[in-house]
mmCIF file of C-alpha atoms in Angstrom:
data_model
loop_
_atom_site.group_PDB
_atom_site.id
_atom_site.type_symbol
_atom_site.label_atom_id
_atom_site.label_comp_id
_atom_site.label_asym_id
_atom_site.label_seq_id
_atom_site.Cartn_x
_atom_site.Cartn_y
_atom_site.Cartn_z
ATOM 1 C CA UNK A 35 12.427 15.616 -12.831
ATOM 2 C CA UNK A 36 9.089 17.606 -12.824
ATOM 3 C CA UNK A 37 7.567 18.653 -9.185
ATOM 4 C CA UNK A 38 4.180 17.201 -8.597
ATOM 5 C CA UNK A 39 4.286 18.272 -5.184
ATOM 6 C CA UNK A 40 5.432 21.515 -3.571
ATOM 7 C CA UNK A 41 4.950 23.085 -0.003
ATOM 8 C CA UNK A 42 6.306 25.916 1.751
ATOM 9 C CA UNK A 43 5.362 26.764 5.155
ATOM 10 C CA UNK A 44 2.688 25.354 5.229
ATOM 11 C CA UNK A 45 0.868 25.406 8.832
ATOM 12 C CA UNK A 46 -2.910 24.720 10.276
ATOM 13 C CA UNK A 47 -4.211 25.859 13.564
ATOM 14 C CA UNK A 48 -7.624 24.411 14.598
ATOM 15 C CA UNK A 49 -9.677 26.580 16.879
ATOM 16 C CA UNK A 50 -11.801 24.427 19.605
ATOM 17 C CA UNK A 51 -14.437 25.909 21.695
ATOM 18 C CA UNK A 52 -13.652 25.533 25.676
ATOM 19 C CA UNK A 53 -16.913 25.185 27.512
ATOM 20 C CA UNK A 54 -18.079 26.309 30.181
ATOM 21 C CA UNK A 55 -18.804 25.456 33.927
ATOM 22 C CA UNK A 56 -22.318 24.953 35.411
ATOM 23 C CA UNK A 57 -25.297 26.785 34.640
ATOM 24 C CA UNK A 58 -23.675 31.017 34.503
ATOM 25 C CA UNK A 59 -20.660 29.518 32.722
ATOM 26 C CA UNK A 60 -22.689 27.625 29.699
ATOM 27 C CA UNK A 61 -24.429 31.241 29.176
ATOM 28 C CA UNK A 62 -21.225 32.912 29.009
ATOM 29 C CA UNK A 63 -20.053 30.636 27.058
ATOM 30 C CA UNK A 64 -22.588 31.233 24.387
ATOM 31 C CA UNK A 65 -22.370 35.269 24.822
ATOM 32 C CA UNK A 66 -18.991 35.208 25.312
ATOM 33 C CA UNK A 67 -17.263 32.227 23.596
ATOM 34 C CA UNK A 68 -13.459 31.558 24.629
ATOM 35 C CA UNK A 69 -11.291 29.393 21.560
ATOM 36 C CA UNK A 70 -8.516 27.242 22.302
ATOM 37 C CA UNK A 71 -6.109 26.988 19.608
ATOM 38 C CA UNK A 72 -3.834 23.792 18.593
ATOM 39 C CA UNK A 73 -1.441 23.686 16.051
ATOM 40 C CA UNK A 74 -1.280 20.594 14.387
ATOM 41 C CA UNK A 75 1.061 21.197 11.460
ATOM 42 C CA UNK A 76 3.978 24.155 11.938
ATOM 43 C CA UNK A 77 5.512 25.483 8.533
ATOM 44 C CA UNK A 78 6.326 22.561 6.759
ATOM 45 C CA UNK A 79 8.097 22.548 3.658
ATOM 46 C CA UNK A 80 9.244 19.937 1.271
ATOM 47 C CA UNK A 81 9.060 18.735 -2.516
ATOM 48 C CA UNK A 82 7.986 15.734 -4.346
ATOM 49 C CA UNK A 83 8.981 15.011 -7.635
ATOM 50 C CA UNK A 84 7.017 13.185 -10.400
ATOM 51 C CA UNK A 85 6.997 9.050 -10.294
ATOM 52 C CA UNK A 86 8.596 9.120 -6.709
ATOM 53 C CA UNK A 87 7.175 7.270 -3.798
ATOM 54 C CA UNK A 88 7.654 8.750 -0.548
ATOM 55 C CA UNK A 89 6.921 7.599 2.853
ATOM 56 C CA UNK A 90 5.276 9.800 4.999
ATOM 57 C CA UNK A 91 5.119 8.507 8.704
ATOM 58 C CA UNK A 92 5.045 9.297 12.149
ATOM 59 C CA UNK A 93 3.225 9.014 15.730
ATOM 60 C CA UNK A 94 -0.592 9.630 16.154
ATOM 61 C CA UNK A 95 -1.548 12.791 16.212
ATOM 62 C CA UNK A 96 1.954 14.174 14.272
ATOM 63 C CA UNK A 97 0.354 15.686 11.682
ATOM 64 C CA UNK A 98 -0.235 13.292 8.796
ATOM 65 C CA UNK A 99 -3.398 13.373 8.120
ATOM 66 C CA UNK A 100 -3.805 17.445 8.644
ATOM 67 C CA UNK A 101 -1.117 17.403 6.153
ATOM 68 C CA UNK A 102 -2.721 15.166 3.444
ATOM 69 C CA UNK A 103 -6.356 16.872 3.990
ATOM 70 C CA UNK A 104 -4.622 20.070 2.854
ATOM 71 C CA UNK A 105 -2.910 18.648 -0.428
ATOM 72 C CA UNK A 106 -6.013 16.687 -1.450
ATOM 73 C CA UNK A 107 -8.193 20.259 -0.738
ATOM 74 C CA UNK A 108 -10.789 19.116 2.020
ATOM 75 C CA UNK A 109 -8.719 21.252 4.647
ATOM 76 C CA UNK A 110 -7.518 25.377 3.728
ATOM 77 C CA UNK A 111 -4.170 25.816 5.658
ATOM 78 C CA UNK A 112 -4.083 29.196 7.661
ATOM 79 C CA UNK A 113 -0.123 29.589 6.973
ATOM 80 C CA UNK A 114 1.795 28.877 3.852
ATOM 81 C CA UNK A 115 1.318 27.838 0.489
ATOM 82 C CA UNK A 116 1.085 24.324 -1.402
ATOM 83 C CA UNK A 117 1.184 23.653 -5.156
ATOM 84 C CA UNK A 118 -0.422 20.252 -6.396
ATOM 85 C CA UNK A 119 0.239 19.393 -10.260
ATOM 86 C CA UNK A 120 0.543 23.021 -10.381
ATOM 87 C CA UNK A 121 -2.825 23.483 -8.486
ATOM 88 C CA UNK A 122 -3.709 25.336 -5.197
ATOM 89 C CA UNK A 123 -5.507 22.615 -3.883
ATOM 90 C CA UNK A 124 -8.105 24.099 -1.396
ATOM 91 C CA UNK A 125 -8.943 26.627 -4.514
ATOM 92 C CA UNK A 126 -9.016 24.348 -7.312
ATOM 93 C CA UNK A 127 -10.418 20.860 -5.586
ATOM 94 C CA UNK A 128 -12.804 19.867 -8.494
ATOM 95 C CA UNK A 129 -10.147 20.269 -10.879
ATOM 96 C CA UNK A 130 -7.516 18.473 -8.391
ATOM 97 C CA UNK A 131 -9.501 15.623 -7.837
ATOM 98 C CA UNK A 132 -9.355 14.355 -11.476
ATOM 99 C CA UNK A 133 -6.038 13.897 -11.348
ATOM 100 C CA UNK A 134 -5.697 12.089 -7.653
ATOM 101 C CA UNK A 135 -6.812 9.681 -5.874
ATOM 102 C CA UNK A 136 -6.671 8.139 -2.500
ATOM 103 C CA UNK A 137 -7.465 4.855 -0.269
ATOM 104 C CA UNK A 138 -7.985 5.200 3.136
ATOM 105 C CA UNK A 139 -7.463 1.629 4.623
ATOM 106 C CA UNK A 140 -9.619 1.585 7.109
ATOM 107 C CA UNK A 141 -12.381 4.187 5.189
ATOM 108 C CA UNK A 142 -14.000 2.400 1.958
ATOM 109 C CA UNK A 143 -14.815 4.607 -1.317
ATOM 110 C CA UNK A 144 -16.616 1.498 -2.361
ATOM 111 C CA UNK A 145 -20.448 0.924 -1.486
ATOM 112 C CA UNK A 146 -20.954 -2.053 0.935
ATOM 113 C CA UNK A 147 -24.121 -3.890 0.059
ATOM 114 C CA UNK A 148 -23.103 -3.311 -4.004
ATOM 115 C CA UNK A 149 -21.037 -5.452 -6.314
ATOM 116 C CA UNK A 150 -17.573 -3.353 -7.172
ATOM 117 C CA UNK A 151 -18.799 -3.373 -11.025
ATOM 118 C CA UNK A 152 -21.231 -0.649 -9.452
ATOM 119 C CA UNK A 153 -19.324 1.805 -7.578
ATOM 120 C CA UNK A 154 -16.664 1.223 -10.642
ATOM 121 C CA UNK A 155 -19.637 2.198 -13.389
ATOM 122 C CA UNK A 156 -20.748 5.216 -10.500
ATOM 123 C CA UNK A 157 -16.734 6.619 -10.478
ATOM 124 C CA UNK A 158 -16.876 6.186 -14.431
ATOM 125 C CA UNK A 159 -19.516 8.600 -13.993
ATOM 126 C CA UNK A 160 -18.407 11.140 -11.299
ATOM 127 C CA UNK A 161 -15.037 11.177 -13.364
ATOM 128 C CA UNK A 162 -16.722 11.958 -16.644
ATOM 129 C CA UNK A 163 -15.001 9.163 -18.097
ATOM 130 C CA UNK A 164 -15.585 7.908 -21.877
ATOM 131 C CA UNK A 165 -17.427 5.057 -21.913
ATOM 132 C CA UNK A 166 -15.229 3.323 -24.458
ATOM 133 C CA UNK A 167 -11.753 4.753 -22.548
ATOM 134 C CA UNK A 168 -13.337 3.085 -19.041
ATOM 135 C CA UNK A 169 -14.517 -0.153 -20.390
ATOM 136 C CA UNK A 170 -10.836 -0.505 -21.471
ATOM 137 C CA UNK A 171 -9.149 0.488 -18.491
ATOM 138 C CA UNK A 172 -11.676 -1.116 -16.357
ATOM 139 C CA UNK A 173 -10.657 -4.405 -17.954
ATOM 140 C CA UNK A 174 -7.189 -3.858 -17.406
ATOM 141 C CA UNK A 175 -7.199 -2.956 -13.741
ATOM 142 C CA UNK A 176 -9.569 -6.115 -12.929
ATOM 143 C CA UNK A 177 -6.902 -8.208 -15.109
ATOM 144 C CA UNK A 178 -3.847 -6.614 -13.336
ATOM 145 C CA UNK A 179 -5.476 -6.866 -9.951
ATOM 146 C CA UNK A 180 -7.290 -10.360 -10.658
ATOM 147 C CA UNK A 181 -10.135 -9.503 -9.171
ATOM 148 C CA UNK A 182 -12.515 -10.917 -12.113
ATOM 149 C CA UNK A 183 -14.302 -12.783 -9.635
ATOM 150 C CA UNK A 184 -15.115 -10.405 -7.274
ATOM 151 C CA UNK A 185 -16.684 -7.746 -9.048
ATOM 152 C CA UNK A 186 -20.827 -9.077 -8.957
ATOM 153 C CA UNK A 187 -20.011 -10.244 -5.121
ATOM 154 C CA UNK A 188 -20.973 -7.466 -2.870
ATOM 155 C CA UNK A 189 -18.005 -5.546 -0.860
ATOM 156 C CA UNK A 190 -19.647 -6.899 2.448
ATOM 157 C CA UNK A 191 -18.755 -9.805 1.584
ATOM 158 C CA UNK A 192 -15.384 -9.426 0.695
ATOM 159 C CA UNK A 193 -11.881 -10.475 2.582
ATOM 160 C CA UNK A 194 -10.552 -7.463 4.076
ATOM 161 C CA UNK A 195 -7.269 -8.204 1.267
ATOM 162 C CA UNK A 196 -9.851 -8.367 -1.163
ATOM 163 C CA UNK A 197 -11.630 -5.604 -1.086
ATOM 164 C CA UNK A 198 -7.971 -3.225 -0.361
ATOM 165 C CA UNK A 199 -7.595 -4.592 -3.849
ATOM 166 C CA UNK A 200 -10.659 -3.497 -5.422
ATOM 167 C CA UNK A 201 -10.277 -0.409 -3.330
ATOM 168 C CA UNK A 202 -6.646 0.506 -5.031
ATOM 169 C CA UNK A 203 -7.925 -0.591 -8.293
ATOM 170 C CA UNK A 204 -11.173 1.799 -7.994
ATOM 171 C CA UNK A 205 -8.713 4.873 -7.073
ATOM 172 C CA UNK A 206 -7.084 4.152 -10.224
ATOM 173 C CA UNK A 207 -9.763 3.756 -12.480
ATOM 174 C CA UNK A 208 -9.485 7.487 -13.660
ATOM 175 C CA UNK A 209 -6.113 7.559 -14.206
ATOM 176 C CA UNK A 210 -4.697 9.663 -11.265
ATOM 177 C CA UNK A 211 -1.097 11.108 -11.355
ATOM 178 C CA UNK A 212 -0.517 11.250 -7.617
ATOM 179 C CA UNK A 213 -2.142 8.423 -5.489
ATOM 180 C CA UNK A 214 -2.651 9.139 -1.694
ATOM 181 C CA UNK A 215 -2.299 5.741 0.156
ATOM 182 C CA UNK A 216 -2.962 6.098 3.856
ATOM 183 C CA UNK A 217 -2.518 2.602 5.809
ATOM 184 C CA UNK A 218 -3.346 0.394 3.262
ATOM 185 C CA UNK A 219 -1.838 -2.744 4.009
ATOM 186 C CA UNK A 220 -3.451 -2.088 7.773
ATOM 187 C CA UNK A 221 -5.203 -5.230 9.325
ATOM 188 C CA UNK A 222 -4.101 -7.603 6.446
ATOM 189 C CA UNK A 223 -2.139 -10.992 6.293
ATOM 190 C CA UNK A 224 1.355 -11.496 4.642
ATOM 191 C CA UNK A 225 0.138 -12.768 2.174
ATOM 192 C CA UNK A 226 -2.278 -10.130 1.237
ATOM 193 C CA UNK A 227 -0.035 -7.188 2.476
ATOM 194 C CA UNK A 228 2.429 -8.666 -0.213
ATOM 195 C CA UNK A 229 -0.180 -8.762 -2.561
ATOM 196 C CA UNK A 230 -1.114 -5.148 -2.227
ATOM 197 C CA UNK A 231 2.744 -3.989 -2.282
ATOM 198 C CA UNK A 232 3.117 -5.502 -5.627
ATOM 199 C CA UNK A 233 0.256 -3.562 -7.141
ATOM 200 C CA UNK A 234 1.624 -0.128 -5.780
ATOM 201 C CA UNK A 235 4.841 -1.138 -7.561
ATOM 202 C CA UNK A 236 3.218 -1.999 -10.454
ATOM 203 C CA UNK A 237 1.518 1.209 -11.054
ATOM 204 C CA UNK A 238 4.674 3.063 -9.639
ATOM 205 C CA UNK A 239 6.468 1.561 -12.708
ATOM 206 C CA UNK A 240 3.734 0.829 -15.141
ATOM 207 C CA UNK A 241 2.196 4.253 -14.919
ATOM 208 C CA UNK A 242 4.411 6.594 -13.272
ATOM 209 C CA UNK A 243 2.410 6.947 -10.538
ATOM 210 C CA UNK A 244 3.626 9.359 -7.522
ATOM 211 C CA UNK A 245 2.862 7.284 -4.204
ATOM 212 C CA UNK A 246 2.218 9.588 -1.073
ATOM 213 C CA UNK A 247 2.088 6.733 1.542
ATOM 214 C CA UNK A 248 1.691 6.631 5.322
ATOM 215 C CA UNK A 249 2.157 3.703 7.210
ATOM 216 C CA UNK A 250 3.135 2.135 10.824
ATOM 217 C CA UNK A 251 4.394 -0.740 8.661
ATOM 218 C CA UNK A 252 8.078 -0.955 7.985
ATOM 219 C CA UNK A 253 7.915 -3.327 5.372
ATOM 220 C CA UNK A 254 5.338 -0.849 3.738
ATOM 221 C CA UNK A 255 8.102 1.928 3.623
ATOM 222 C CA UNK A 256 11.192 -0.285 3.216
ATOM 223 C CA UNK A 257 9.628 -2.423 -0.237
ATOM 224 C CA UNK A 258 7.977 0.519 -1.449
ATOM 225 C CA UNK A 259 9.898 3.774 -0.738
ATOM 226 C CA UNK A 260 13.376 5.172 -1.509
ATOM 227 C CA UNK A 261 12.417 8.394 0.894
ATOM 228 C CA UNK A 262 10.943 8.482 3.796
ATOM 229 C CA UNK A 263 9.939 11.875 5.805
ATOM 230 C CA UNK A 264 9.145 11.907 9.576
ATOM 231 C CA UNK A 265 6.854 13.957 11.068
ATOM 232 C CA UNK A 266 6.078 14.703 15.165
ATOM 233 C CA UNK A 267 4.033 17.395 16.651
ATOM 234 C CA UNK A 268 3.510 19.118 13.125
ATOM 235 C CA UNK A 269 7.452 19.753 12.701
ATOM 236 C CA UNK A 270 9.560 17.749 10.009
ATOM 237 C CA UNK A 271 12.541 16.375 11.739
ATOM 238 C CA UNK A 272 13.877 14.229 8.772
ATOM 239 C CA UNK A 273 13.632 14.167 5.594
ATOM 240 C CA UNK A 274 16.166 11.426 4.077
ATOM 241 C CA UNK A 275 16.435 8.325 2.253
ATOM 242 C CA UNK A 276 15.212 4.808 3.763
ATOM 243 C CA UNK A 277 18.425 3.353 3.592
ATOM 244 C CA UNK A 278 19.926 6.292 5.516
ATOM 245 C CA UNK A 279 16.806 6.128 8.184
ATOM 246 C CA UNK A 280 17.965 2.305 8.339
ATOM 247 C CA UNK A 281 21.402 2.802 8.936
ATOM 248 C CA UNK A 282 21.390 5.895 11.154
ATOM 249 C CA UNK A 283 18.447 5.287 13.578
ATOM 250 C CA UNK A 284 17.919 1.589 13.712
ATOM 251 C CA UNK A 285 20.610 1.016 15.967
ATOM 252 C CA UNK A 286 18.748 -2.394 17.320
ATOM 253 C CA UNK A 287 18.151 -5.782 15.757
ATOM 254 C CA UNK A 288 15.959 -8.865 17.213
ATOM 255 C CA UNK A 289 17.495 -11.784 16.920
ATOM 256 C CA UNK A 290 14.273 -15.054 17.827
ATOM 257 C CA UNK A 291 16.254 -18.271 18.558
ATOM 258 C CA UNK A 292 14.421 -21.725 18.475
ATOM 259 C CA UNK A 293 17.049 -24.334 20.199
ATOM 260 C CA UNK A 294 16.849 -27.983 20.526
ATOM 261 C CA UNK A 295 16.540 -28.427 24.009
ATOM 262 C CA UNK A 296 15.781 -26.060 26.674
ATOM 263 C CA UNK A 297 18.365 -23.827 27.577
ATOM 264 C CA UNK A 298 18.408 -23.399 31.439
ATOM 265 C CA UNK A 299 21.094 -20.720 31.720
ATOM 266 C CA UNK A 300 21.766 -18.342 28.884
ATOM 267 C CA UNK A 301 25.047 -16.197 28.548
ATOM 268 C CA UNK A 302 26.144 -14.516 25.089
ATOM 269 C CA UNK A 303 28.468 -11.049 25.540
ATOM 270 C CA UNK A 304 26.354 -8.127 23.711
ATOM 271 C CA UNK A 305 23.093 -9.678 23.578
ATOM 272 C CA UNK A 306 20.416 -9.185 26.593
ATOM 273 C CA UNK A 307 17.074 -11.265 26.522
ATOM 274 C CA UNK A 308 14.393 -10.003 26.214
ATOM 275 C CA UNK A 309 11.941 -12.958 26.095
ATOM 276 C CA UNK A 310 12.205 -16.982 26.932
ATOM 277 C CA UNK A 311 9.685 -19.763 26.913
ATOM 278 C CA UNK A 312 10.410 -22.760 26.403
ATOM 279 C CA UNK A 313 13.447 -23.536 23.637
ATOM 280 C CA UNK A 314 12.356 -19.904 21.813
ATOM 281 C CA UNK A 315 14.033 -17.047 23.344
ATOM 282 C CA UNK A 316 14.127 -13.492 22.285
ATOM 283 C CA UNK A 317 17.497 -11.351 22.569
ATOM 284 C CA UNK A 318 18.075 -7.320 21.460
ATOM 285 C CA UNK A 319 21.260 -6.791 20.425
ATOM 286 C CA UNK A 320 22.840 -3.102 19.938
ATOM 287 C CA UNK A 321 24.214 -2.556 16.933
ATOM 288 C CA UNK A 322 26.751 0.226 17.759
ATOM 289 C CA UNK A 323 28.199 -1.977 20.410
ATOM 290 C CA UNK A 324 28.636 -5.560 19.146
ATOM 291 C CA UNK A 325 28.245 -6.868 15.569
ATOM 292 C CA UNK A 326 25.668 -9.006 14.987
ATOM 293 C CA UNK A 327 27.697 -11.373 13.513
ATOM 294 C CA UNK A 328 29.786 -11.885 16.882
ATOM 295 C CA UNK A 329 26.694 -12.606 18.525
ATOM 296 C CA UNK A 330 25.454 -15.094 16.088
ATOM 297 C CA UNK A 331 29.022 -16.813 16.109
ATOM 298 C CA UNK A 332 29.114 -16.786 19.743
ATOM 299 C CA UNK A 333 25.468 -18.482 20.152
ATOM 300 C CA UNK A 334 26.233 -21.055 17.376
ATOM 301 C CA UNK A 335 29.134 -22.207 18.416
ATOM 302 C CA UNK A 336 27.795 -22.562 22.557
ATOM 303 C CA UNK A 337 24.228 -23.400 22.407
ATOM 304 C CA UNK A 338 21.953 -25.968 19.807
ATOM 305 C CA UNK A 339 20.769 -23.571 17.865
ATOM 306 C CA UNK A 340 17.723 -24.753 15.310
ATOM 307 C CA UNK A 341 16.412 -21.960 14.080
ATOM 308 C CA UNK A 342 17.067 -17.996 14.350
ATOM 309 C CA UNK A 343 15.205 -14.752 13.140
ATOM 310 C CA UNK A 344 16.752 -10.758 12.458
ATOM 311 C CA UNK A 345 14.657 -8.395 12.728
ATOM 312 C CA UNK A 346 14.714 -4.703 13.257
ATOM 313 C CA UNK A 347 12.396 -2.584 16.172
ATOM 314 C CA UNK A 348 8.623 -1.883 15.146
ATOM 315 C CA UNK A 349 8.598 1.604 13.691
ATOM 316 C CA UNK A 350 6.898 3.166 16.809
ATOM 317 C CA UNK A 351 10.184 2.807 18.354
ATOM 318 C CA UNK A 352 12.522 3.778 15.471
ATOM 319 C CA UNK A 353 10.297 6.507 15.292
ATOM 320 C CA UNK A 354 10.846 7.789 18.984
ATOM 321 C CA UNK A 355 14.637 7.138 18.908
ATOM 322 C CA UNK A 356 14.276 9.546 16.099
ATOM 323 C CA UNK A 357 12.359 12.062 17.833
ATOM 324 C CA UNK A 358 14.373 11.770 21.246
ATOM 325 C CA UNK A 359 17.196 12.687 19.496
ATOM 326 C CA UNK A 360 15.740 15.829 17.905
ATOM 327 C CA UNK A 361 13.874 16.771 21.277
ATOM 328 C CA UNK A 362 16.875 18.515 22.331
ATOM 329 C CA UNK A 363 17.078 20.696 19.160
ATOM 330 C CA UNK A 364 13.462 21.737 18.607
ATOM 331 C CA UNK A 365 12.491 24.958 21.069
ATOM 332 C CA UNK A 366 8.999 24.478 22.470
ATOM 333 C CA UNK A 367 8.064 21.001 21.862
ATOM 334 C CA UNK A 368 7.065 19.510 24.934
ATOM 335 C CA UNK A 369 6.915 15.487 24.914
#
């Protein structure tokens, strides 16, 4: 398989001015300017390979977006190297940016108070597409996205679901080998987020598109991506498969119980509650120390159970059961 991605060491330090205090420290301030410097990504390294879709996550502030500023070119590193399609990408960022594109879920590319058809014709434009070549592949991205009847509507007065869809569907118009997909299922319904999953598939296996997604959403990562790297104060600490981030580090399941009556006093070995109104109640259960099947069995057989629910931690927490366990191994990272 052909790299579309590579980076080695690659690091950014942002310099912030410290001000001053009162009126002698703002002048020496401005004579004599002090810099505080954070670093917000730390040598980094890692491949991706053409047609792959790789999940990208972590905590505020980890790094992510640092990271994706410098592969798309709007941010020059001041350690290490990155290759992107075989470009440097804060050297070459005209020539980059006809081959990528990006959606920003909660940052719109299209113009608010115009009908999509516009900013679609504009990017035709900007792109230096054929006319012929964008008329056809405009068609087939408003057929494959069935958004037919919202191109003459303006975008502000679009469903948030709706316009993610004309948003994905504008990044492609041009064709891009690498799409950069940062929270894009953010704020939307099931229905909608389901919606927008199939369409990254399709173009994942329709086009060979490379996905470079960040999300907080684990369905995001676990329908769309095979891979799935984690990244906390600018350091990589893994770098695996989903299934192995699944099986390793989600340790705790959910389990939401709807009984038939109200169940005064609860009891099941292996199971501690973590919620109860009502006939619902809330248990975690640990994984590593009771099977979930025992506890199912157990509850089943003792209580009338009418409906039950597994599901795993939010990713915040998978995420800092992750890092907590790397803490110990990484010199200088303070929590």
């Amino acid at each position: 398989m052909a790299l579309v991605i590579e980076v080695e060491g690659l690091g950014k330090v942002f310099q912030t001015k410290e001000k001053g205090e009162g009126l002698r420290g703002s002048l020496s301030a401005i004579l004599r300017p002090t810099y505080r410097s954070t670093q917000a990504v730390r040598g980094i390294s890692f491949h991706v390979e053409r047609g792959e879709m790789l999940a990208f996550i972590g905590p505020n502030g980890a790094g992510k977006s640092t990271t994706i500023k410098m592969l798309t070119g709007i941010l020059h590193p001041t350690a290490g190297m990155a290759r992107v399609l075989g470009l440097i990408p804060w050297r070459d960022r005209y020539g980059l940016s006809f081959h990528i594109g990006s959606v920003f879920g909660q940052k719109s590319q299209l113009w608010y108070h115009l009908p999509p058809t516009d900013t679609f014709t504009l990017l035709a434009r900007i792109y230096e597409l054929d006319h012929h070549e964008f008329i056809r592949r405009r068609d087939m991205l408003i057929d494959a996205f069935a958004i037919s009847d919202l191109m003459e509507i303006p975008v502000r007065k679009h469903s948030l679901g709706q316009r993610m869809r004309c948003e994905i569907a504008a990044a492609m118009l041009h064709g891009p080998q690498i799409l950069f997909l940062d929270e894009p299922t953010i704020g939307l319904d099931v229905v909608a987020r389901q919606t927008i999953r199939d369409l990254i598939k399709w173009m994942n296996e329709d086009e060979n598109t490379t996905v470079f997604l960040t999300s907080h959403d684990t369905g995001d990562i676990e329908s769309l991506c095979k891979r799935v790297m984690v990244i906390n104060h600018g350091t990589i600490i893994l770098d695996d498969a989903v299934s192995t981030l699944r099986r390793d580090y989600i340790k705790q399941k959910v389990i939401d119980l709807k009984f038939g009556i109200v169940v005064e006093s609860f009891r099941c070995p292996g199971a501690e509650i973590l919620k109860q109104k009502g006939s619902g109640m809330k248990l975690l259960v640990n994984a590593d120390q009771v099977e979930i099947r025992q506890v199912l069995e157990y509850i089943v057989q003792h209580y009338p159970v009418v409906d039950v629910n597994i599901s795993n931690p939010p990713l915040e927490q998978v995420i800092s059961q992750i890092y907590r366990e790397s803490a110990a191994e990484t010199v200088g990272v303070v929590i």
